[in-house]
Amino acid sequence: MELMRLEGVSKTYSGTGNPVLKTTDFVVGGGEYLSIEGVSGSGKSTLLFILGGLLSPTTGKVTYKGQDIYSFHDRELSEWRGKCVGYLFQNIQMAQALTVRENMVLARKLGNDKRADIDEMIEILGLEEEAGKLPGHLSGGQKRRAMTGCVLIRRPRIILADEPTNDLDCEWAEKVMEFLQKQIDPEKALILVTHDPRWSNTAAVRYSISDGQMTRR
């Protein structure tokens, strides 16, 4: 099953002459685990923002199950992101005034399974003692795991993981990567951006991006 397709997509920011992302064709199928490698500034983040409905392309079309997501009205696009995309940003994204558990409760309301087990998610991510704490009282690794829980509790169709092992020690990096891969099923896909060959080498489909140009490895 085809989930997402990029056709002739490029991105040039206003005020600059050179495209950050050059003309790109890219297909994401259900059940796929893809990795994208590239140095800082190569266009990886721009590509993920476009895939995630956060940045409209300069040229081309981005479709999800055949629908052009950038033809949606703002509310429709926001609802699509909430239901279909789980974005693990490099920077921690959580409501600072809510506890870890409250952040997950809020995330679950926006997702596909209103009965998703928050206690189970907290246990899997080793956050039992941190569940009642505000993000400001957590270590970097605990925040990373908590944000991962907030994303996955929504049961998204497309997981965009941008360096998801940042701040994690070796043990938790392996556990989180294993957990992310377990989310994949015939109607879901994982797209990983990483500098770490330990994780990119585990992907079934590998791409590299350099100077805005994607190539399959």
PDB file of C-alpha atoms in Angstrom:
ATOM      1  CA  MET A   1       0.000   0.000   0.000  1.00  0.00           C
ATOM      2  CA  GLU A   2       1.330   3.426  -0.967  1.00  0.00           C
ATOM      3  CA  LEU A   3       1.087   5.929   1.890  1.00  0.00           C
ATOM      4  CA  MET A   4       2.960   9.011   0.695  1.00  0.00           C
ATOM      5  CA  ARG A   5       4.394  10.236  -2.576  1.00  0.00           C
ATOM      6  CA  LEU A   6       6.512  13.243  -3.487  1.00  0.00           C
ATOM      7  CA  GLU A   7       6.369  14.203  -7.155  1.00  0.00           C
ATOM      8  CA  GLY A   8       8.793  16.812  -8.446  1.00  0.00           C
ATOM      9  CA  VAL A   9       9.098  18.397  -5.014  1.00  0.00           C
ATOM     10  CA  SER A  10      11.643  21.154  -4.423  1.00  0.00           C
ATOM     11  CA  LYS A  11      12.053  23.940  -1.892  1.00  0.00           C
ATOM     12  CA  THR A  12      13.678  27.340  -2.289  1.00  0.00           C
ATOM     13  CA  TYR A  13      13.356  29.795   0.579  1.00  0.00           C
ATOM     14  CA  SER A  14      12.492  33.384  -0.310  1.00  0.00           C
ATOM     15  CA  GLY A  15      15.525  35.611  -0.602  1.00  0.00           C
ATOM     16  CA  THR A  16      17.796  32.777  -1.669  1.00  0.00           C
ATOM     17  CA  GLY A  17      18.593  31.672  -5.185  1.00  0.00           C
ATOM     18  CA  ASN A  18      19.584  28.068  -4.627  1.00  0.00           C
ATOM     19  CA  PRO A  19      17.065  25.347  -3.714  1.00  0.00           C
ATOM     20  CA  VAL A  20      17.550  23.751  -0.304  1.00  0.00           C
ATOM     21  CA  LEU A  21      15.803  20.668  -1.669  1.00  0.00           C
ATOM     22  CA  LYS A  22      16.204  19.919  -5.353  1.00  0.00           C
ATOM     23  CA  THR A  23      13.578  18.201  -7.496  1.00  0.00           C
ATOM     24  CA  THR A  24      12.713  15.040  -5.583  1.00  0.00           C
ATOM     25  CA  ASP A  25      10.540  12.008  -6.275  1.00  0.00           C
ATOM     26  CA  PHE A  26       9.991   9.786  -3.270  1.00  0.00           C
ATOM     27  CA  VAL A  27       7.502   7.060  -2.353  1.00  0.00           C
ATOM     28  CA  VAL A  28       6.714   5.702   1.116  1.00  0.00           C
ATOM     29  CA  GLY A  29       4.846   2.416   1.316  1.00  0.00           C
ATOM     30  CA  GLY A  30       2.994   0.853   4.203  1.00  0.00           C
ATOM     31  CA  GLY A  31       5.186  -1.453   6.263  1.00  0.00           C
ATOM     32  CA  GLU A  32       8.386   0.319   5.210  1.00  0.00           C
ATOM     33  CA  TYR A  33      11.308   1.423   7.336  1.00  0.00           C
ATOM     34  CA  LEU A  34      13.409   4.031   5.541  1.00  0.00           C
ATOM     35  CA  SER A  35      16.504   5.921   6.613  1.00  0.00           C
ATOM     36  CA  ILE A  36      17.859   9.217   5.305  1.00  0.00           C
ATOM     37  CA  GLU A  37      21.478  10.159   5.941  1.00  0.00           C
ATOM     38  CA  GLY A  38      23.256  13.433   5.306  1.00  0.00           C
ATOM     39  CA  VAL A  39      25.372  16.106   6.926  1.00  0.00           C
ATOM     40  CA  SER A  40      23.869  19.172   8.590  1.00  0.00           C
ATOM     41  CA  GLY A  41      22.460  21.599   6.029  1.00  0.00           C
ATOM     42  CA  SER A  42      21.999  18.937   3.345  1.00  0.00           C
ATOM     43  CA  GLY A  43      18.195  19.310   3.236  1.00  0.00           C
ATOM     44  CA  LYS A  44      17.084  16.519   5.598  1.00  0.00           C
ATOM     45  CA  SER A  45      15.010  18.714   7.908  1.00  0.00           C
ATOM     46  CA  THR A  46      13.399  20.516   4.976  1.00  0.00           C
ATOM     47  CA  LEU A  47      12.383  17.157   3.517  1.00  0.00           C
ATOM     48  CA  LEU A  48      10.857  16.005   6.821  1.00  0.00           C
ATOM     49  CA  PHE A  49       8.980  19.282   7.283  1.00  0.00           C
ATOM     50  CA  ILE A  50       7.482  18.876   3.810  1.00  0.00           C
ATOM     51  CA  LEU A  51       6.547  15.236   4.440  1.00  0.00           C
ATOM     52  CA  GLY A  52       4.989  16.188   7.770  1.00  0.00           C
ATOM     53  CA  GLY A  53       2.724  18.906   6.383  1.00  0.00           C
ATOM     54  CA  LEU A  54       4.697  21.662   8.092  1.00  0.00           C
ATOM     55  CA  LEU A  55       6.312  23.342   5.081  1.00  0.00           C
ATOM     56  CA  SER A  56       4.756  23.681   1.643  1.00  0.00           C
ATOM     57  CA  PRO A  57       7.072  22.903  -1.285  1.00  0.00           C
ATOM     58  CA  THR A  58       8.029  25.479  -3.888  1.00  0.00           C
ATOM     59  CA  THR A  59       7.258  23.018  -6.671  1.00  0.00           C
ATOM     60  CA  GLY A  60       5.671  19.603  -6.884  1.00  0.00           C
ATOM     61  CA  LYS A  61       3.001  17.626  -5.094  1.00  0.00           C
ATOM     62  CA  VAL A  62       2.886  15.745  -1.780  1.00  0.00           C
ATOM     63  CA  THR A  63       0.154  13.122  -1.524  1.00  0.00           C
ATOM     64  CA  TYR A  64      -1.094  10.871   1.250  1.00  0.00           C
ATOM     65  CA  LYS A  65      -3.105   7.927  -0.101  1.00  0.00           C
ATOM     66  CA  GLY A  66      -3.535   9.888  -3.301  1.00  0.00           C
ATOM     67  CA  GLN A  67      -4.686  13.169  -1.702  1.00  0.00           C
ATOM     68  CA  ASP A  68      -2.591  16.312  -2.127  1.00  0.00           C
ATOM     69  CA  ILE A  69      -2.056  17.376   1.498  1.00  0.00           C
ATOM     70  CA  TYR A  70      -1.136  20.934   0.550  1.00  0.00           C
ATOM     71  CA  SER A  71      -4.509  21.369  -1.139  1.00  0.00           C
ATOM     72  CA  PHE A  72      -6.141  20.980   2.311  1.00  0.00           C
ATOM     73  CA  HIS A  73      -7.464  23.997   4.166  1.00  0.00           C
ATOM     74  CA  ASP A  74      -5.496  24.914   7.308  1.00  0.00           C
ATOM     75  CA  ARG A  75      -7.880  23.067   9.632  1.00  0.00           C
ATOM     76  CA  GLU A  76      -7.907  19.971   7.418  1.00  0.00           C
ATOM     77  CA  LEU A  77      -4.114  19.954   7.263  1.00  0.00           C
ATOM     78  CA  SER A  78      -3.871  20.332  11.038  1.00  0.00           C
ATOM     79  CA  GLU A  79      -6.284  17.428  11.541  1.00  0.00           C
ATOM     80  CA  TRP A  80      -4.329  15.328   9.055  1.00  0.00           C
ATOM     81  CA  ARG A  81      -1.095  15.972  10.939  1.00  0.00           C
ATOM     82  CA  GLY A  82      -2.755  15.052  14.237  1.00  0.00           C
ATOM     83  CA  LYS A  83      -4.078  11.750  12.945  1.00  0.00           C
ATOM     84  CA  CYS A  84      -1.451  10.668  10.445  1.00  0.00           C
ATOM     85  CA  VAL A  85       1.956  12.091  11.355  1.00  0.00           C
ATOM     86  CA  GLY A  86       4.073  11.493  14.423  1.00  0.00           C
ATOM     87  CA  TYR A  87       7.023  13.879  14.352  1.00  0.00           C
ATOM     88  CA  LEU A  88       9.909  13.196  16.725  1.00  0.00           C
ATOM     89  CA  PHE A  89      11.714  16.515  16.513  1.00  0.00           C
ATOM     90  CA  GLN A  90      15.364  16.958  17.422  1.00  0.00           C
ATOM     91  CA  ASN A  91      14.280  19.553  19.962  1.00  0.00           C
ATOM     92  CA  ILE A  92      11.958  18.434  22.745  1.00  0.00           C
ATOM     93  CA  GLN A  93       8.333  19.369  22.048  1.00  0.00           C
ATOM     94  CA  MET A  94       6.047  19.043  25.092  1.00  0.00           C
ATOM     95  CA  ALA A  95       3.699  21.304  27.040  1.00  0.00           C
ATOM     96  CA  GLN A  96       5.872  22.601  29.863  1.00  0.00           C
ATOM     97  CA  ALA A  97       2.929  23.269  32.218  1.00  0.00           C
ATOM     98  CA  LEU A  98       1.731  19.644  32.030  1.00  0.00           C
ATOM     99  CA  THR A  99       3.200  16.544  33.639  1.00  0.00           C
ATOM    100  CA  VAL A 100       4.468  13.650  31.553  1.00  0.00           C
ATOM    101  CA  ARG A 101       1.198  11.776  32.041  1.00  0.00           C
ATOM    102  CA  GLU A 102      -0.899  14.869  31.262  1.00  0.00           C
ATOM    103  CA  ASN A 103       1.109  15.430  28.072  1.00  0.00           C
ATOM    104  CA  MET A 104       0.330  11.871  26.995  1.00  0.00           C
ATOM    105  CA  VAL A 105      -3.363  12.264  27.849  1.00  0.00           C
ATOM    106  CA  LEU A 106      -3.500  15.392  25.684  1.00  0.00           C
ATOM    107  CA  ALA A 107      -1.643  13.681  22.844  1.00  0.00           C
ATOM    108  CA  ARG A 108      -3.973  10.676  22.966  1.00  0.00           C
ATOM    109  CA  LYS A 109      -7.018  12.941  22.510  1.00  0.00           C
ATOM    110  CA  LEU A 110      -5.569  14.105  19.190  1.00  0.00           C
ATOM    111  CA  GLY A 111      -4.733  10.640  17.915  1.00  0.00           C
ATOM    112  CA  ASN A 112      -6.318   7.550  16.423  1.00  0.00           C
ATOM    113  CA  ASP A 113      -6.911   5.444  19.538  1.00  0.00           C
ATOM    114  CA  LYS A 114      -8.659   7.169  22.435  1.00  0.00           C
ATOM    115  CA  ARG A 115      -8.199   4.001  24.495  1.00  0.00           C
ATOM    116  CA  ALA A 116      -4.443   3.659  24.013  1.00  0.00           C
ATOM    117  CA  ASP A 117      -2.865   2.488  27.257  1.00  0.00           C
ATOM    118  CA  ILE A 118      -0.895   5.366  28.776  1.00  0.00           C
ATOM    119  CA  ASP A 119       0.289   3.321  31.756  1.00  0.00           C
ATOM    120  CA  GLU A 120       1.738   0.736  29.382  1.00  0.00           C
ATOM    121  CA  MET A 121       3.502   3.450  27.380  1.00  0.00           C
ATOM    122  CA  ILE A 122       4.972   4.935  30.553  1.00  0.00           C
ATOM    123  CA  GLU A 123       6.204   1.518  31.661  1.00  0.00           C
ATOM    124  CA  ILE A 124       7.742   0.637  28.282  1.00  0.00           C
ATOM    125  CA  LEU A 125       9.691   3.905  28.324  1.00  0.00           C
ATOM    126  CA  GLY A 126      10.793   3.521  31.943  1.00  0.00           C
ATOM    127  CA  LEU A 127       9.026   6.664  33.150  1.00  0.00           C
ATOM    128  CA  GLU A 128       7.031   5.307  36.101  1.00  0.00           C
ATOM    129  CA  GLU A 129       8.778   7.590  38.605  1.00  0.00           C
ATOM    130  CA  GLU A 130       8.676  10.587  36.251  1.00  0.00           C
ATOM    131  CA  ALA A 131       5.013  10.361  35.163  1.00  0.00           C
ATOM    132  CA  GLY A 132       3.868  13.025  37.620  1.00  0.00           C
ATOM    133  CA  LYS A 133       6.733  15.427  36.943  1.00  0.00           C
ATOM    134  CA  LEU A 134       6.827  18.499  34.728  1.00  0.00           C
ATOM    135  CA  PRO A 135       9.227  18.374  31.768  1.00  0.00           C
ATOM    136  CA  GLY A 136      11.449  20.984  33.403  1.00  0.00           C
ATOM    137  CA  HIS A 137      12.244  18.506  36.176  1.00  0.00           C
ATOM    138  CA  LEU A 138      13.425  15.749  33.820  1.00  0.00           C
ATOM    139  CA  SER A 139      16.857  14.899  32.472  1.00  0.00           C
ATOM    140  CA  GLY A 140      17.524  15.174  28.751  1.00  0.00           C
ATOM    141  CA  GLY A 141      17.100  11.449  28.228  1.00  0.00           C
ATOM    142  CA  GLN A 142      13.880  11.341  30.244  1.00  0.00           C
ATOM    143  CA  LYS A 143      12.461  14.204  28.181  1.00  0.00           C
ATOM    144  CA  ARG A 144      13.394  12.385  24.986  1.00  0.00           C
ATOM    145  CA  ARG A 145      11.616   9.219  26.116  1.00  0.00           C
ATOM    146  CA  ALA A 146       8.585  11.208  27.294  1.00  0.00           C
ATOM    147  CA  MET A 147       8.284  12.997  23.948  1.00  0.00           C
ATOM    148  CA  THR A 148       8.560   9.639  22.187  1.00  0.00           C
ATOM    149  CA  GLY A 149       5.652   8.379  24.282  1.00  0.00           C
ATOM    150  CA  CYS A 150       3.558  11.457  23.462  1.00  0.00           C
ATOM    151  CA  VAL A 151       4.097  10.870  19.743  1.00  0.00           C
ATOM    152  CA  LEU A 152       3.494   7.126  19.723  1.00  0.00           C
ATOM    153  CA  ILE A 153       0.415   7.212  21.980  1.00  0.00           C
ATOM    154  CA  ARG A 154      -1.387   8.887  19.047  1.00  0.00           C
ATOM    155  CA  ARG A 155      -0.796   5.773  16.891  1.00  0.00           C
ATOM    156  CA  PRO A 156       0.337   7.804  13.845  1.00  0.00           C
ATOM    157  CA  ARG A 157       0.499   6.312  10.351  1.00  0.00           C
ATOM    158  CA  ILE A 158       3.794   7.970   9.419  1.00  0.00           C
ATOM    159  CA  ILE A 159       6.543   8.314  12.039  1.00  0.00           C
ATOM    160  CA  LEU A 160       9.147  10.957  11.171  1.00  0.00           C
ATOM    161  CA  ALA A 161      12.066  10.396  13.533  1.00  0.00           C
ATOM    162  CA  ASP A 162      14.711  13.124  13.386  1.00  0.00           C
ATOM    163  CA  GLU A 163      17.726  11.867  15.378  1.00  0.00           C
ATOM    164  CA  PRO A 164      15.410  10.107  17.880  1.00  0.00           C
ATOM    165  CA  THR A 165      18.283   8.790  20.012  1.00  0.00           C
ATOM    166  CA  ASN A 166      19.627  12.238  20.914  1.00  0.00           C
ATOM    167  CA  ASP A 167      20.210  12.508  24.701  1.00  0.00           C
ATOM    168  CA  LEU A 168      19.810   8.754  25.212  1.00  0.00           C
ATOM    169  CA  ASP A 169      22.443   6.419  26.612  1.00  0.00           C
ATOM    170  CA  CYS A 170      23.336   3.274  24.639  1.00  0.00           C
ATOM    171  CA  GLU A 171      20.838   1.046  26.431  1.00  0.00           C
ATOM    172  CA  TRP A 172      17.876   3.373  25.969  1.00  0.00           C
ATOM    173  CA  ALA A 173      18.880   4.249  22.403  1.00  0.00           C
ATOM    174  CA  GLU A 174      18.618   0.574  21.482  1.00  0.00           C
ATOM    175  CA  LYS A 175      15.320   0.150  23.328  1.00  0.00           C
ATOM    176  CA  VAL A 176      13.750   3.226  21.709  1.00  0.00           C
ATOM    177  CA  MET A 177      14.876   2.219  18.224  1.00  0.00           C
ATOM    178  CA  GLU A 178      13.497  -1.279  18.749  1.00  0.00           C
ATOM    179  CA  PHE A 179      10.206   0.193  19.997  1.00  0.00           C
ATOM    180  CA  LEU A 180       9.954   2.521  16.997  1.00  0.00           C
ATOM    181  CA  GLN A 181      10.415  -0.376  14.600  1.00  0.00           C
ATOM    182  CA  LYS A 182       7.697  -2.358  16.378  1.00  0.00           C
ATOM    183  CA  GLN A 183       5.209   0.372  15.422  1.00  0.00           C
ATOM    184  CA  ILE A 184       5.487  -0.512  11.737  1.00  0.00           C
ATOM    185  CA  ASP A 185       2.646  -2.487  10.197  1.00  0.00           C
ATOM    186  CA  PRO A 186       1.147  -2.738   6.685  1.00  0.00           C
ATOM    187  CA  GLU A 187      -0.544   0.663   7.116  1.00  0.00           C
ATOM    188  CA  LYS A 188       2.300   2.457   8.887  1.00  0.00           C
ATOM    189  CA  ALA A 189       5.839   3.519   8.019  1.00  0.00           C
ATOM    190  CA  LEU A 190       8.932   4.774   9.832  1.00  0.00           C
ATOM    191  CA  ILE A 191      11.197   7.396   8.259  1.00  0.00           C
ATOM    192  CA  LEU A 192      14.422   7.881  10.173  1.00  0.00           C
ATOM    193  CA  VAL A 193      16.919  10.718   9.842  1.00  0.00           C
ATOM    194  CA  THR A 194      20.191   9.946  11.595  1.00  0.00           C
ATOM    195  CA  HIS A 195      23.937  10.421  11.509  1.00  0.00           C
ATOM    196  CA  ASP A 196      24.403   7.109  13.305  1.00  0.00           C
ATOM    197  CA  PRO A 197      25.159   4.131  11.024  1.00  0.00           C
ATOM    198  CA  ARG A 198      24.047   1.743  13.788  1.00  0.00           C
ATOM    199  CA  TRP A 199      20.467   2.761  13.072  1.00  0.00           C
ATOM    200  CA  SER A 200      20.567   3.641   9.380  1.00  0.00           C
ATOM    201  CA  ASN A 201      22.032   0.212   8.634  1.00  0.00           C
ATOM    202  CA  THR A 202      18.940  -1.437  10.117  1.00  0.00           C
ATOM    203  CA  ALA A 203      16.573   0.214   7.621  1.00  0.00           C
ATOM    204  CA  ALA A 204      15.235  -1.826   4.724  1.00  0.00           C
ATOM    205  CA  VAL A 205      15.451   1.173   2.375  1.00  0.00           C
ATOM    206  CA  ARG A 206      18.295   3.680   2.674  1.00  0.00           C
ATOM    207  CA  TYR A 207      18.711   7.114   1.124  1.00  0.00           C
ATOM    208  CA  SER A 208      21.399   9.738   1.351  1.00  0.00           C
ATOM    209  CA  ILE A 209      20.944  13.434   0.749  1.00  0.00           C
ATOM    210  CA  SER A 210      23.682  15.850  -0.253  1.00  0.00           C
ATOM    211  CA  ASP A 211      23.312  19.466  -1.322  1.00  0.00           C
ATOM    212  CA  GLY A 212      19.551  18.997  -1.523  1.00  0.00           C
ATOM    213  CA  GLN A 213      19.737  15.968  -3.820  1.00  0.00           C
ATOM    214  CA  MET A 214      18.419  12.577  -2.690  1.00  0.00           C
ATOM    215  CA  THR A 215      19.840   9.283  -3.905  1.00  0.00           C
ATOM    216  CA  ARG A 216      18.937   5.730  -2.984  1.00  0.00           C
ATOM    217  CA  ARG A 217      21.789   3.707  -1.517  1.00  0.00           C
TER     218      ARG A 217
END
